Short mmCIF file of C-alpha atoms in Angstrom, two decimals:
data_model
loop_
_atom_site.label_atom_id
_atom_site.label_comp_id
_atom_site.label_asym_id
_atom_site.label_seq_id
_atom_site.Cartn_x
_atom_site.Cartn_y
_atom_site.Cartn_z
CA UNK A 1 -9.01 -33.29 37.06
CA UNK A 2 -5.91 -32.13 35.18
CA UNK A 3 -5.03 -30.14 32.09
CA UNK A 4 -7.62 -27.48 32.91
CA UNK A 5 -7.63 -23.97 31.42
CA UNK A 6 -8.87 -20.82 33.15
CA UNK A 7 -9.80 -17.44 31.74
CA UNK A 8 -8.74 -14.73 34.19
CA UNK A 9 -10.44 -11.34 33.81
CA UNK A 10 -8.38 -8.80 35.77
CA UNK A 11 -9.83 -5.65 37.22
CA UNK A 12 -8.23 -3.28 39.69
CA UNK A 13 -6.77 0.09 38.68
CA UNK A 14 -8.78 2.57 36.58
CA UNK A 15 -7.95 2.55 32.88
CA UNK A 16 -7.23 5.80 31.03
CA UNK A 17 -8.23 6.63 27.50
CA UNK A 18 -4.54 6.76 26.71
CA UNK A 19 -4.24 3.13 27.83
CA UNK A 20 -7.24 1.79 25.92
CA UNK A 21 -8.40 4.37 23.40
CA UNK A 22 -6.43 3.08 20.41
CA UNK A 23 -7.44 -0.50 21.23
CA UNK A 24 -11.14 0.41 21.48
CA UNK A 25 -11.06 2.25 18.16
CA UNK A 26 -8.92 -0.08 16.08
CA UNK A 27 -8.96 -3.64 17.41
CA UNK A 28 -11.01 -5.97 15.24
CA UNK A 29 -12.21 -8.08 18.16
CA UNK A 30 -13.54 -5.14 20.17
CA UNK A 31 -15.75 -3.57 17.50
CA UNK A 32 -18.84 -5.73 18.08
CA UNK A 33 -18.58 -5.21 21.83
CA UNK A 34 -18.37 -1.43 21.44
CA UNK A 35 -21.43 -1.43 19.19
CA UNK A 36 -23.30 -3.59 21.70
CA UNK A 37 -22.28 -1.24 24.53
CA UNK A 38 -23.48 1.79 22.55
CA UNK A 39 -26.86 0.11 22.11
CA UNK A 40 -27.09 -0.98 25.75
CA UNK A 41 -26.16 2.43 27.16
CA UNK A 42 -28.15 4.43 24.64
CA UNK A 43 -25.15 6.64 23.86
CA UNK A 44 -21.64 6.14 22.45
CA UNK A 45 -19.17 4.44 24.76
CA UNK A 46 -15.92 5.83 23.42
CA UNK A 47 -16.63 9.59 23.80
CA UNK A 48 -18.00 8.97 27.28
CA UNK A 49 -14.91 7.00 28.24
CA UNK A 50 -12.65 9.72 26.83
CA UNK A 51 -14.38 12.30 29.04
CA UNK A 52 -14.05 10.11 32.17
CA UNK A 53 -10.50 8.86 31.50
CA UNK A 54 -8.70 7.62 34.62
CA UNK A 55 -11.81 7.47 36.82
CA UNK A 56 -14.23 4.75 37.90
CA UNK A 57 -17.15 6.37 36.10
CA UNK A 58 -19.80 4.34 34.27
CA UNK A 59 -18.27 4.64 30.81
CA UNK A 60 -14.80 3.78 32.13
CA UNK A 61 -16.05 0.65 33.86
CA UNK A 62 -17.98 -0.45 30.77
CA UNK A 63 -14.89 0.20 28.61
CA UNK A 64 -12.94 -2.12 30.92
CA UNK A 65 -15.64 -4.77 30.56
CA UNK A 66 -15.70 -4.45 26.77
CA UNK A 67 -11.92 -4.66 26.52
CA UNK A 68 -11.75 -7.79 28.65
CA UNK A 69 -14.38 -9.63 26.62
CA UNK A 70 -12.76 -8.63 23.32
CA UNK A 71 -9.43 -9.95 24.55
CA UNK A 72 -11.11 -13.24 25.48
CA UNK A 73 -12.29 -13.43 21.86
CA UNK A 74 -8.71 -12.83 20.75
CA UNK A 75 -7.41 -15.51 23.11
CA UNK A 76 -9.86 -18.01 21.64
CA UNK A 77 -9.19 -17.09 18.01
CA UNK A 78 -5.44 -16.56 18.07
CA UNK A 79 -4.19 -18.52 21.08
CA UNK A 80 -6.58 -21.50 20.97
CA UNK A 81 -7.96 -20.75 24.45
CA UNK A 82 -10.72 -23.15 25.45
CA UNK A 83 -11.58 -22.20 29.01
CA UNK A 84 -12.96 -24.74 31.44
CA UNK A 85 -13.39 -22.23 34.27
CA UNK A 86 -13.13 -18.48 34.74
CA UNK A 87 -12.27 -16.05 37.50
CA UNK A 88 -12.51 -12.28 37.79
CA UNK A 89 -10.85 -10.49 40.70
CA UNK A 90 -12.55 -7.21 41.63
CA UNK A 91 -14.17 -5.53 38.58
CA UNK A 92 -13.21 -8.57 36.53
CA UNK A 93 -16.19 -10.37 38.09
CA UNK A 94 -18.53 -8.65 35.62
CA UNK A 95 -16.61 -9.96 32.59
CA UNK A 96 -16.49 -13.42 34.18
CA UNK A 97 -20.27 -13.33 34.68
CA UNK A 98 -20.80 -12.50 31.00
CA UNK A 99 -18.22 -14.98 29.71
CA UNK A 100 -19.70 -17.78 31.81
CA UNK A 101 -23.18 -17.15 30.44
CA UNK A 102 -24.61 -16.04 33.78
CA UNK A 103 -25.34 -12.48 32.62
CA UNK A 104 -26.15 -11.15 29.17
CA UNK A 105 -23.79 -8.48 27.88
CA UNK A 106 -26.39 -5.74 27.46
CA UNK A 107 -27.57 -6.28 31.02
CA UNK A 108 -23.97 -6.38 32.24
CA UNK A 109 -23.19 -3.05 30.56
CA UNK A 110 -26.26 -1.37 32.04
CA UNK A 111 -25.69 -2.94 35.47
CA UNK A 112 -22.06 -1.83 35.45
CA UNK A 113 -23.16 1.73 34.70
CA UNK A 114 -25.86 1.53 37.39
CA UNK A 115 -23.34 0.32 39.95
CA UNK A 116 -20.87 3.05 39.03
CA UNK A 117 -23.60 5.60 39.71
CA UNK A 118 -24.44 3.85 43.02
CA UNK A 119 -20.79 4.16 44.04
CA UNK A 120 -20.66 7.84 43.10
CA UNK A 121 -23.84 8.60 45.06
CA UNK A 122 -22.73 6.58 48.09
CA UNK A 123 -19.30 8.17 48.42
CA UNK A 124 -20.60 11.67 47.65
CA UNK A 125 -22.86 11.32 50.71
CA UNK A 126 -20.02 10.14 52.97
CA UNK A 127 -18.72 12.93 55.24
CA UNK A 128 -15.16 11.61 54.91
CA UNK A 129 -13.10 10.50 51.95
CA UNK A 130 -11.76 6.95 51.69
CA UNK A 131 -8.98 5.45 49.63
CA UNK A 132 -7.58 1.97 48.93
CA UNK A 133 -3.79 1.99 48.68
CA UNK A 134 -1.64 -0.77 47.19
CA UNK A 135 1.59 -1.79 48.96
CA UNK A 136 4.22 -4.38 48.05
CA UNK A 137 7.16 -5.89 49.91
CA UNK A 138 5.42 -5.22 53.21
CA UNK A 139 6.96 -7.07 56.19
CA UNK A 140 4.05 -8.85 57.92
CA UNK A 141 4.90 -8.32 61.59
CA UNK A 142 5.43 -4.54 61.43
CA UNK A 143 2.31 -4.25 59.28
CA UNK A 144 0.20 -6.13 61.85
CA UNK A 145 1.59 -3.77 64.48
CA UNK A 146 0.52 -0.81 62.38
CA UNK A 147 -3.02 -2.20 62.08
CA UNK A 148 -3.14 -2.80 65.85
CA UNK A 149 -1.95 0.74 66.55
CA UNK A 150 -4.60 2.22 64.29
CA UNK A 151 -7.27 0.07 65.93
CA UNK A 152 -6.19 1.19 69.42
CA UNK A 153 -6.64 4.79 68.28
CA UNK A 154 -10.15 3.98 67.04
CA UNK A 155 -9.01 4.56 63.49
CA UNK A 156 -10.65 2.57 60.71
CA UNK A 157 -8.40 0.49 58.43
CA UNK A 158 -9.15 -2.69 56.50
CA UNK A 159 -7.17 -4.95 54.21
CA UNK A 160 -9.25 -4.88 51.03
CA UNK A 161 -7.12 -7.07 48.77
CA UNK A 162 -4.71 -9.88 49.64
CA UNK A 163 -2.47 -10.38 46.63
CA UNK A 164 -0.14 -12.97 48.13
CA UNK A 165 3.36 -12.91 49.54
CA UNK A 166 4.04 -9.41 50.81
CA UNK A 167 1.58 -7.51 48.61
CA UNK A 168 -1.82 -6.15 49.61
CA UNK A 169 -4.26 -3.26 49.37
CA UNK A 170 -5.41 -1.39 52.44
CA UNK A 171 -8.42 0.91 52.83
CA UNK A 172 -8.24 3.92 55.16
CA UNK A 173 -9.62 7.41 55.59
CA UNK A 174 -8.02 9.82 53.13
CA UNK A 175 -7.06 12.01 56.10
CA UNK A 176 -4.55 9.45 57.42
CA UNK A 177 -3.26 8.14 54.09
CA UNK A 178 0.01 10.11 54.24
CA UNK A 179 0.64 8.80 57.76
CA UNK A 180 0.03 5.20 56.69
CA UNK A 181 2.17 5.56 53.57
CA UNK A 182 5.02 6.97 55.65
CA UNK A 183 4.75 4.13 58.17
CA UNK A 184 4.83 1.46 55.43
CA UNK A 185 7.84 3.10 53.80
CA UNK A 186 9.68 3.17 57.13
CA UNK A 187 9.13 -0.57 57.53
CA UNK A 188 10.62 -1.16 54.07
CA UNK A 189 7.45 -1.49 52.02
CA UNK A 190 6.84 0.05 48.61
CA UNK A 191 3.88 2.26 47.75
CA UNK A 192 2.04 1.58 44.48
CA UNK A 193 -1.23 2.93 43.04
CA UNK A 194 -4.15 4.28 45.04
CA UNK A 195 -7.81 3.61 44.22
CA UNK A 196 -10.49 6.24 44.73
CA UNK A 197 -13.15 5.51 45.82
CA UNK A 198 -12.13 2.76 48.21
CA UNK A 199 -13.26 -0.81 47.56
CA UNK A 200 -13.90 -4.24 49.08
CA UNK A 201 -14.33 -3.32 52.74
CA UNK A 202 -16.85 -4.36 55.39
CA UNK A 203 -17.51 -0.71 56.10
CA UNK A 204 -19.23 -0.45 52.72
CA UNK A 205 -22.11 -2.84 53.42
CA UNK A 206 -24.61 0.03 52.88
CA UNK A 207 -23.15 0.35 49.37
CA UNK A 208 -23.70 -3.37 48.87
CA UNK A 209 -27.37 -2.84 49.79
CA UNK A 210 -27.69 -0.10 47.15
CA UNK A 211 -26.03 -2.40 44.63
CA UNK A 212 -28.39 -5.25 45.53
CA UNK A 213 -31.39 -3.02 44.84
CA UNK A 214 -29.98 -2.22 41.39
CA UNK A 215 -29.17 -5.88 40.67
CA UNK A 216 -32.78 -6.86 41.40
CA UNK A 217 -33.80 -5.34 38.06
CA UNK A 218 -31.67 -7.84 36.13
CA UNK A 219 -31.89 -11.59 35.53
CA UNK A 220 -29.05 -13.99 36.20
CA UNK A 221 -28.76 -17.55 34.90
CA UNK A 222 -26.79 -20.56 36.06
CA UNK A 223 -23.34 -20.17 34.49
CA UNK A 224 -22.44 -22.60 31.74
CA UNK A 225 -18.84 -22.31 32.86
CA UNK A 226 -17.84 -22.58 36.52
CA UNK A 227 -16.62 -19.36 38.15
CA UNK A 228 -14.12 -19.25 41.01
CA UNK A 229 -15.00 -16.48 43.46
CA UNK A 230 -12.23 -14.01 44.15
CA UNK A 231 -13.20 -13.60 47.81
CA UNK A 232 -12.50 -17.15 48.99
CA UNK A 233 -11.97 -19.50 46.05
CA UNK A 234 -15.40 -21.14 46.21
CA UNK A 235 -16.73 -22.60 42.97
CA UNK A 236 -19.82 -20.73 41.74
CA UNK A 237 -22.28 -22.80 39.70
CA UNK A 238 -25.75 -21.27 40.18
CA UNK A 239 -27.42 -17.94 39.48
CA UNK A 240 -27.92 -17.35 43.20
CA UNK A 241 -24.24 -17.98 43.83
CA UNK A 242 -23.28 -15.56 41.03
CA UNK A 243 -25.48 -12.90 42.65
CA UNK A 244 -23.81 -13.44 46.03
CA UNK A 245 -20.33 -13.32 44.48
CA UNK A 246 -21.03 -10.05 42.65
CA UNK A 247 -22.49 -8.38 45.74
CA UNK A 248 -19.72 -9.71 48.00
CA UNK A 249 -17.37 -7.65 45.85
CA UNK A 250 -18.64 -4.51 47.54
CA UNK A 251 -17.98 -5.45 51.17
CA UNK A 252 -15.70 -8.50 51.17
CA UNK A 253 -11.94 -8.38 50.57
CA UNK A 254 -10.39 -10.01 47.53
CA UNK A 255 -8.27 -12.98 48.61
CA UNK A 256 -6.28 -13.84 45.52
CA UNK A 257 -4.28 -16.73 47.06
CA UNK A 258 -7.60 -18.33 48.08
CA UNK A 259 -8.91 -17.88 44.52
CA UNK A 260 -5.72 -19.46 43.17
CA UNK A 261 -6.21 -22.39 45.57
CA UNK A 262 -9.75 -22.76 44.19
CA UNK A 263 -8.40 -22.84 40.64
CA UNK A 264 -5.71 -25.34 41.62
CA UNK A 265 -8.39 -27.53 43.19
CA UNK A 266 -10.05 -27.70 39.76
CA UNK A 267 -6.80 -28.83 38.18
CA UNK A 268 -6.01 -25.53 36.44
CA UNK A 269 -2.54 -25.52 34.91
CA UNK A 270 -2.98 -22.93 32.15
CA UNK A 271 -4.27 -19.39 32.71
CA UNK A 272 -5.13 -16.86 30.03
CA UNK A 273 -5.17 -13.34 31.49
CA UNK A 274 -7.59 -11.47 29.23
CA UNK A 275 -7.93 -7.78 30.01
CA UNK A 276 -6.01 -4.62 30.86
CA UNK A 277 -3.51 -5.94 33.40
CA UNK A 278 -0.26 -4.82 34.97
CA UNK A 279 -0.59 -7.00 38.03
CA UNK A 280 -2.23 -10.42 38.10
CA UNK A 281 -0.15 -12.15 35.42
CA UNK A 282 2.98 -11.10 37.34
CA UNK A 283 1.98 -12.40 40.76
CA UNK A 284 3.76 -15.45 42.16
CA UNK A 285 0.41 -16.88 43.25
CA UNK A 286 -0.86 -16.79 39.65
CA UNK A 287 2.39 -18.20 38.26
CA UNK A 288 2.18 -21.11 40.69
CA UNK A 289 -0.68 -22.53 38.63
CA UNK A 290 1.50 -23.24 35.58
CA UNK A 291 1.52 -21.60 32.15
CA UNK A 292 0.39 -17.96 32.12
CA UNK A 293 -0.60 -16.34 28.82
CA UNK A 294 -1.20 -12.59 29.01
CA UNK A 295 -3.60 -11.34 26.32
CA UNK A 296 -3.74 -7.62 27.03
CA UNK A 297 -4.10 -4.44 24.97
CA UNK A 298 -0.31 -4.19 25.01
CA UNK A 299 0.22 -7.71 23.64
CA UNK A 300 -2.60 -7.22 21.13
CA UNK A 301 -0.77 -4.27 19.59
CA UNK A 302 2.36 -6.32 18.89
CA UNK A 303 2.63 -7.94 15.46
CA UNK A 304 2.42 -11.74 15.51
CA UNK A 305 5.33 -13.70 14.07
#
């Protein structure tokens, strides 16, 4: 297979109302999605998102979903995107599930809100705080030594996201975050954004179980468009596989190079990145696939020539 196009729905850092508010109010492609979200949630999306700005609350996560799907509409209408396959790292899985036809939008909006509440309840009951911290330009050998040292001390630490090259996200207890940040800086690494609550770690299997109970109230269908799973690059083609992929997002790490390998195995040579993104369209792993077209709120605001 060759000449294959992928829609990539990004999803990592929390979006603020400052990032997306103007887009959600003014963009012509987003209006129908906002109205549909209002109906699904039973209350207006935009005021709720404004109140939660910069968090992973239910309105914020639904706003991210809405924005990503509206940008896919824009990519189709203005950039002639015709996707053969889709992928959604982290929170982008929900947009991929909708876009592929595996999950109806109204259900996706309600499920996203349900899962946000599950996360809030789960972490509120945890006696300790957890965080997922992004690092880049991390030398591998000293980093492995750091992980081994923490393990010898009985300290929990997991790599939650493998971005490729020397970039990753690591989950730890909040209490040792400053220590870990200092150690990474000493080895020459750079510290980027932190995510609270922490994500994509085996420790959070009880959260996965709460999420599975919520998912049981919704119906999934076989996707009309193949999805590449962000955890290992497997190709997802059935409703059961979509369910597993979505739930794996709670307690399995994202392995972006593996997902890229899965896309490459399908012959992908053009990728449209449709969503709020400061990361995935810039990664060397993504660029290795071929042509990358970023369709983001920032590019949407620029006048077309």
